[in-house]
Coordinates of C-alpha atoms in Angstrom, one line a residue:
N6 CA -23.8 7.7 -16.8
T7 CA -22.6 4.1 -17.1
D8 CA -22.2 0.8 -15.2
L9 CA -19.6 -2.0 -15.3
I10 CA -21.5 -5.0 -13.9
S11 CA -20.2 -8.5 -13.0
P12 CA -21.9 -11.8 -13.8
V13 CA -24.1 -13.3 -11.1
M14 CA -21.9 -15.1 -8.5
D15 CA -22.6 -17.7 -5.8
F16 CA -21.0 -16.7 -2.5
S17 CA -22.9 -19.2 -0.4
S18 CA -19.9 -21.4 0.3
Y19 CA -17.4 -18.7 1.4
S20 CA -16.5 -17.5 4.8
S21 CA -14.9 -14.1 3.9
L22 CA -14.2 -12.3 0.6
L23 CA -12.2 -9.4 -0.8
L24 CA -12.8 -7.3 -3.9
D25 CA -9.4 -6.3 -5.4
F26 CA -8.8 -4.1 -8.5
N27 CA -6.6 -1.4 -9.9
H28 CA -8.0 2.0 -11.0
S29 CA -7.3 5.5 -12.2
F30 CA -9.9 8.1 -11.2
E31 CA -9.3 11.5 -12.6
V32 CA -11.7 14.3 -11.5
W33 CA -12.5 17.6 -13.2
G34 CA -16.1 18.4 -12.4
N35 CA -18.5 16.7 -9.9
P36 CA -18.5 13.0 -10.8
V37 CA -20.2 10.0 -9.1
A38 CA -17.9 6.9 -8.7
R39 CA -19.3 4.1 -6.6
V40 CA -18.7 0.4 -6.1
E41 CA -22.0 -1.3 -5.3
A42 CA -23.3 -4.8 -4.7
S43 CA -26.6 -6.6 -5.3
I44 CA -27.7 -9.9 -3.7
D45 CA -30.9 -10.2 -5.8
S46 CA -29.4 -10.4 -9.3
G47 CA -29.4 -6.7 -9.8
T48 CA -32.8 -5.7 -8.6
T49 CA -31.5 -3.5 -5.8
W50 CA -28.0 -2.2 -5.0
T51 CA -26.1 -1.3 -1.8
L52 CA -23.0 0.8 -1.4
I53 CA -19.6 -0.8 -0.9
H54 CA -17.5 2.3 -1.4
D55 CA -18.0 5.9 -2.7
Y56 CA -14.8 7.5 -4.2
G57 CA -16.3 11.0 -3.9
T58 CA -14.8 13.8 -6.0
N59 CA -11.1 13.5 -5.3
N60 CA -8.5 12.0 -7.6
N61 CA -7.6 8.4 -6.7
Y62 CA -5.2 5.9 -8.3
G63 CA -3.6 2.5 -7.9
H64 CA -4.4 -0.7 -6.0
Q65 CA -7.8 -0.9 -4.2
I66 CA -9.0 -3.6 -1.8
H67 CA -12.4 -3.8 -0.1
N68 CA -13.7 -6.3 2.5
I69 CA -17.0 -7.6 1.0
S70 CA -17.5 -10.4 3.6
S71 CA -21.0 -9.0 4.3
L72 CA -22.0 -10.6 1.0
V73 CA -21.1 -14.1 2.1
G74 CA -24.0 -16.6 2.2
N75 CA -25.8 -15.2 -0.8
S76 CA -26.1 -17.1 -4.1
S77 CA -27.1 -14.3 -6.5
V78 CA -24.5 -11.6 -6.0
Q79 CA -23.3 -9.0 -8.5
I80 CA -20.8 -6.2 -8.2
R81 CA -21.0 -3.0 -10.2
F82 CA -18.9 0.1 -10.8
H83 CA -21.3 3.0 -11.3
Y84 CA -19.9 6.2 -12.9
E85 CA -21.5 9.5 -13.7
G86 CA -19.3 12.1 -15.4
D87 CA -20.0 15.9 -15.0
Y88 CA -17.5 17.7 -17.2
D89 CA -15.0 15.1 -16.0
W90 CA -12.0 13.1 -17.1
W91 CA -12.3 9.4 -16.5
W92 CA -12.6 6.3 -14.2
A93 CA -10.5 3.5 -15.6
I94 CA -10.8 0.0 -13.9
D95 CA -8.7 -3.1 -14.5
D96 CA -7.5 -6.4 -12.9
V97 CA -10.8 -7.0 -11.0
V98 CA -10.5 -10.0 -8.7
I99 CA -12.9 -11.4 -6.0
K100 CA -11.1 -13.8 -3.7
Q101 CA -11.3 -15.7 -0.4
A102 CA -9.9 -13.4 2.3
N103 CA -7.2 -14.5 4.7
S104 CA -7.7 -14.0 8.4
V105 CA -4.1 -12.9 8.7
D106 CA -2.1 -11.4 5.8
M107 CA 0.5 -8.7 6.4
E108 CA 2.2 -7.0 3.4
M109 CA 5.5 -5.2 3.2
S110 CA 4.2 -2.4 1.2
S111 CA 7.2 -0.2 0.7
L112 CA 10.7 0.6 2.0
N113 CA 12.2 3.9 2.8
I114 CA 15.9 3.1 2.5
P115 CA 18.0 5.4 0.2
D116 CA 19.8 4.0 -2.8
Y117 CA 22.9 6.0 -1.9
G118 CA 24.4 7.3 1.4
G119 CA 27.5 8.1 3.3
P120 CA 29.4 6.0 5.9
G121 CA 28.0 5.8 9.4
T122 CA 24.5 4.6 10.1
S123 CA 21.3 4.3 8.1
N124 CA 17.8 3.6 9.4
V125 CA 15.5 0.8 8.1
K126 CA 12.1 2.4 7.5
G127 CA 9.0 1.3 5.6
V128 CA 5.3 0.7 5.5
V129 CA 3.4 -2.4 6.2
T130 CA -0.3 -3.0 5.5
N131 CA -2.8 -5.4 7.0
L132 CA -4.6 -7.2 4.2
G133 CA -6.2 -9.8 6.4
V134 CA -9.7 -9.4 7.9
N135 CA -8.5 -9.8 11.5
A136 CA -7.1 -6.9 13.4
I137 CA -3.3 -7.1 14.0
T138 CA -2.0 -6.4 17.5
S139 CA 1.7 -7.2 16.9
F140 CA 4.2 -8.1 14.2
D141 CA 8.0 -8.4 13.8
I142 CA 10.2 -6.5 11.4
V143 CA 13.3 -8.5 10.5
W144 CA 16.1 -7.0 8.3
N145 CA 19.3 -8.6 7.2
D146 CA 22.2 -7.1 5.2
G147 CA 24.2 -10.3 5.2
S148 CA 25.6 -9.9 8.6
G149 CA 22.7 -11.6 10.4
P150 CA 19.0 -11.0 11.1
Q151 CA 17.9 -8.0 13.2
S152 CA 14.4 -8.4 14.7
E153 CA 12.1 -6.0 16.5
T154 CA 8.5 -6.4 17.7
F155 CA 5.9 -3.7 17.1
N156 CA 2.7 -3.6 19.1
V157 CA -0.1 -2.0 17.2
N158 CA -3.9 -2.0 16.7
L159 CA -4.1 -2.4 12.9
G160 CA -7.4 -3.0 11.2
F161 CA -8.2 -4.3 7.7
N162 CA -6.4 -2.4 4.9
K163 CA -4.7 0.0 7.4
S164 CA -1.0 0.8 7.1
Y165 CA 1.7 1.4 9.7
N166 CA 5.0 3.4 9.2
F167 CA 7.8 1.7 11.0
T168 CA 11.4 2.6 11.9
H169 CA 13.6 -0.2 13.1
S170 CA 15.5 0.7 16.2
T171 CA 18.6 -1.2 15.0
T172 CA 20.5 0.9 12.4
I173 CA 22.7 -0.4 9.6
Q174 CA 26.4 0.4 10.2
T175 CA 27.8 1.4 6.8
N176 CA 31.4 1.8 5.6
S177 CA 32.9 3.8 2.7
L178 CA 32.7 2.4 -0.8
Q179 CA 30.6 -0.6 0.2
T180 CA 27.3 -2.0 -1.2
Y181 CA 24.7 -3.4 1.2
N182 CA 21.9 -5.7 -0.1
I183 CA 19.2 -5.3 2.6
N184 CA 16.2 -7.6 2.9
V185 CA 13.3 -6.5 5.1
E186 CA 10.5 -8.9 6.2
V187 CA 7.3 -8.5 8.2
V188 CA 6.4 -11.6 10.3
A189 CA 3.0 -12.1 11.8
S190 CA 1.6 -15.2 13.6
G191 CA -0.7 -17.2 11.3
D192 CA 0.1 -15.2 8.1
A193 CA -1.5 -17.1 5.3
D194 CA 0.4 -15.5 2.4
S195 CA 4.2 -15.3 2.6
T196 CA 4.6 -14.0 -1.0
N197 CA 4.1 -10.4 0.0
N198 CA 6.0 -10.3 3.3
S199 CA 9.4 -9.0 2.1
L200 CA 11.1 -6.4 0.0
S201 CA 14.8 -5.7 -0.8
R202 CA 16.8 -2.6 -1.4
T203 CA 20.5 -2.0 -2.4
L204 CA 22.3 0.8 -0.4
N205 CA 25.5 2.1 -2.1
V206 CA 27.8 3.9 0.3
G207 CA 30.2 6.6 -1.0
T208 CA 33.1 8.4 0.6
F209 CA 32.5 11.1 3.2
L210 CA 33.6 14.5 2.0
P211 CA 34.0 17.1 4.8
F212 CA 32.8 20.6 4.6
K213 CA 35.5 23.1 3.5
K214 CA 36.0 26.6 4.9
V215 CA 37.1 29.4 2.7
L216 CA 38.9 32.4 4.4
F217 CA 39.2 35.9 2.9
E218 CA 41.7 38.6 4.0
D219 CA 40.8 42.2 3.4
Q220 CA 43.9 44.4 3.1
T221 CA 43.5 48.2 3.2
I222 CA 46.2 50.3 1.6

């Protein structure tokens, strides 16, 4: 039964805030793993997020704008192990939130393929506190940008799986360097808007048929 507790922080001059960290939460028994906040220097605590009893890993982000306006705030990570493994926490950051901040989270484009066509697929995530109603996906393999608008209703920290309607036309024994960017009006952070992938195209090999002849003597 242990706590990792932040210093007392003054949030009185902020308009919106995010809590950002990386973690590895490995479950065996019946643990308690909660992120909590106090606005009275640790006298009382309220829940930000409960990780329950399922394994969870990687980057975490929570909107803690409800704490704005308070001058004696603390954040704590409360862990109780019950025949359990661990909860490891690192890279904790509290930062001013952006109203609009779209992230290109991942691309689903193969490293290798055959000649013909290939789809541009991926995942975008809304890291801004405002809901997103539309964004553009623009990809370019060197032959010119291809743009498509997606109409959505995407809340904070929610992701969307996209498939661009314009496919990449590929030829044998060619390499395509594909850059994919998400564009949203008013996006305050352009550093996380794009990802790139290299697609190597081989030679098409047709299926071969094998015939057998059965001779009876």
